[in-house]
Amino acid sequence: MTTDAASAPDQLTVAMLTLGCARNEVDSEELAGRLAADGFRLVSDPAQADTVVVNTCGFVEQAKKDSVDALLEAADLKESAGNGGRTQAVVAVGCMSERYGKDLAESLPEVDAVLGFDDYTDIAARLRSIVAGDKHHPHTPSDRRLLLPISPVDRQAPDVAPRARLESGPMAPLKLASGCDRRCTFCAIPSFRGSFVSRRPSDVLAEARWLAGEGVRELFLVSENSTSYGKDLGDLRLLETMLPELAAIDGIDLVRVSYLQPAETRPGLVEAIATTPGVAPYFDLSFQHASATVLRRMRRFGDPESFLGLLDQVRSHAPLAGVRSNVIVGFPGETEDDLQTLCDFLEAARLDVTGVFGYSDEDGTEAASFDDKLDDDEVWARAQHVTALVEELTAQRAEERIGEEVLVLVESTEDGTEGRAAFQGPEVDGTTTLTGGTFAVGDLVPAVVVATDGVDLVARATGAPR
């Protein structure tokens, strides 16, 4: 946890700013743990830090822009150092830094250093050197999939880094694996995150116990593809066997799995997530589209029938399960018939949340070279059309939950009492506002859903907090 207490005069302070997904949050806490273990003092206010480390996101254009803005804002703090400010150095880490390396450094001279993933193990020494005025030469990006043997069984998970919590809420992400072996034509993530590498179950369980000791009640299992967990360790069913062990940890009340690849979501995993006590009946299924033709061009697999069949499997085990997904609209070659296929599927699927993205080229991806692209105005129009449909459908789905009994994890009491039910994932799936009592952050409150506001719910407490 960050602290703003007085420190020794020669103790360097560091603030971590994190953009992007929950996987980045874990990376930031691992970096913070390494720095704290090597004598740095963590602070929450960047203006009170000798060094500001910005963990960037390189996923889509808006995420890149947000990362650049955060770096420039931190650089402004450095400019004020001559007028009594403290900040001496601004350092970029994370996916955008790994992906663009020296090009990012050249385009942002305000930033003192751009570090890649290979710098993480020596992060304390790197920061001390940068604060001392040494120039760090940014790396030249390369395809990180080439850094590991092709055969998954030959891979070994990296050493576990120490971790320091930067947030004190009752939910915490827990990394299952890193990297991805899929070759989706629109996605650049494998090229800068590398091939898929599972963490050892013993390491996952040990970190889960540590998080429980830190007051965490919900574990959010994250990776680029959770359905692949264990394949490089010789047992594709490891996640099914580990879920009950995680849920049984003293202090842990809920375990949630993120990012399931539909084509790899096997019946045994569906049953384990839907029926294991203490595991949220929550399915984060990345459909991306429903037209078989478009999916093949994306180098993915599926069609409306198989996807609806998977949803039937889920709901046969857990009728009230939460299901979320993302879709890409306007992919190269997408016809009006393909778009209608997607819309028909969304109407039939009854998803709780759907993220809609208009297609855009990503550097280094196969789809960027396709020659049958839709123009930007058409992509935007299609994305707006699907977004409007999704807003209507998800609002209807939320209304269907009126009268349901839920268990709400309280996450904020600053402006009313707000939390999440088991079918609502962190940050992106809507929230539940609690009425009928006074509660504290971390409480688990039994309640009944009484109203909705879009995807957000209102629930009335029906019992004492657990």
PDB file of N, CA and C in Angstrom, residues 417-418 432-439 445-448 450 458-462:
ATOM      1  N   THR A 417     -24.193   3.980  -1.287  1.00  0.00           N
ATOM      2  CA  THR A 417     -23.512   2.684  -1.151  1.00  0.00           C
ATOM      3  C   THR A 417     -23.560   1.967  -2.485  1.00  0.00           C
ATOM      4  N   GLU A 418     -22.370   1.697  -3.027  1.00  0.00           N
ATOM      5  CA  GLU A 418     -22.277   1.103  -4.357  1.00  0.00           C
ATOM      6  C   GLU A 418     -21.393  -0.128  -4.323  1.00  0.00           C
ATOM      7  N   THR A 432     -24.196  -1.977  -8.648  1.00  0.00           N
ATOM      8  CA  THR A 432     -25.441  -2.102  -7.903  1.00  0.00           C
ATOM      9  C   THR A 432     -25.428  -1.099  -6.754  1.00  0.00           C
ATOM     10  N   THR A 433     -26.424  -0.231  -6.717  1.00  0.00           N
ATOM     11  CA  THR A 433     -26.590   0.717  -5.619  1.00  0.00           C
ATOM     12  C   THR A 433     -27.467   0.086  -4.552  1.00  0.00           C
ATOM     13  N   LEU A 434     -26.979   0.107  -3.314  1.00  0.00           N
ATOM     14  CA  LEU A 434     -27.687  -0.523  -2.195  1.00  0.00           C
ATOM     15  C   LEU A 434     -28.492   0.504  -1.412  1.00  0.00           C
ATOM     16  N   THR A 435     -29.697   0.137  -1.027  1.00  0.00           N
ATOM     17  CA  THR A 435     -30.510   0.941  -0.140  1.00  0.00           C
ATOM     18  C   THR A 435     -30.933   0.087   1.054  1.00  0.00           C
ATOM     19  N   GLY A 436     -31.470   0.764   2.063  1.00  0.00           N
ATOM     20  CA  GLY A 436     -32.028   0.024   3.182  1.00  0.00           C
ATOM     21  C   GLY A 436     -31.076  -0.256   4.317  1.00  0.00           C
ATOM     22  N   GLY A 437     -30.010   0.534   4.436  1.00  0.00           N
ATOM     23  CA  GLY A 437     -29.100   0.313   5.539  1.00  0.00           C
ATOM     24  C   GLY A 437     -27.815   1.095   5.379  1.00  0.00           C
ATOM     25  N   THR A 438     -26.963   1.007   6.386  1.00  0.00           N
ATOM     26  CA  THR A 438     -25.651   1.639   6.362  1.00  0.00           C
ATOM     27  C   THR A 438     -24.603   0.548   6.332  1.00  0.00           C
ATOM     28  N   PHE A 439     -23.698   0.641   5.355  1.00  0.00           N
ATOM     29  CA  PHE A 439     -22.753  -0.449   5.141  1.00  0.00           C
ATOM     30  C   PHE A 439     -21.340   0.100   4.975  1.00  0.00           C
ATOM     31  N   VAL A 445     -23.523  -7.978   1.256  1.00  0.00           N
ATOM     32  CA  VAL A 445     -24.869  -7.670   1.722  1.00  0.00           C
ATOM     33  C   VAL A 445     -25.913  -8.419   0.896  1.00  0.00           C
ATOM     34  N   PRO A 446     -26.735  -9.257   1.535  1.00  0.00           N
ATOM     35  CA  PRO A 446     -27.837  -9.880   0.807  1.00  0.00           C
ATOM     36  C   PRO A 446     -28.890  -8.823   0.480  1.00  0.00           C
ATOM     37  N   ALA A 447     -29.412  -8.874  -0.746  1.00  0.00           N
ATOM     38  CA  ALA A 447     -30.346  -7.850  -1.195  1.00  0.00           C
ATOM     39  C   ALA A 447     -31.227  -8.411  -2.298  1.00  0.00           C
ATOM     40  N   VAL A 448     -32.238  -7.637  -2.672  1.00  0.00           N
ATOM     41  CA  VAL A 448     -33.104  -7.992  -3.786  1.00  0.00           C
ATOM     42  C   VAL A 448     -33.127  -6.826  -4.765  1.00  0.00           C
ATOM     43  N   VAL A 450     -34.488  -4.131  -7.092  1.00  0.00           N
ATOM     44  CA  VAL A 450     -35.786  -3.457  -7.115  1.00  0.00           C
ATOM     45  C   VAL A 450     -35.942  -2.495  -8.286  1.00  0.00           C
ATOM     46  N   VAL A 458     -30.413  -1.240  -8.844  1.00  0.00           N
ATOM     47  CA  VAL A 458     -30.684  -0.764  -7.493  1.00  0.00           C
ATOM     48  C   VAL A 458     -31.231  -1.947  -6.721  1.00  0.00           C
ATOM     49  N   ALA A 459     -30.663  -2.206  -5.538  1.00  0.00           N
ATOM     50  CA  ALA A 459     -31.093  -3.347  -4.729  1.00  0.00           C
ATOM     51  C   ALA A 459     -31.342  -2.906  -3.289  1.00  0.00           C
ATOM     52  N   ARG A 460     -32.337  -3.494  -2.667  1.00  0.00           N
ATOM     53  CA  ARG A 460     -32.676  -3.208  -1.273  1.00  0.00           C
ATOM     54  C   ARG A 460     -32.138  -4.315  -0.386  1.00  0.00           C
ATOM     55  N   ALA A 461     -31.387  -3.923   0.624  1.00  0.00           N
ATOM     56  CA  ALA A 461     -30.814  -4.906   1.556  1.00  0.00           C
ATOM     57  C   ALA A 461     -31.921  -5.701   2.225  1.00  0.00           C
ATOM     58  N   THR A 462     -31.672  -6.996   2.391  1.00  0.00           N
ATOM     59  CA  THR A 462     -32.662  -7.876   3.016  1.00  0.00           C
ATOM     60  C   THR A 462     -32.119  -8.568   4.258  1.00  0.00           C
TER      61      THR A 462
END
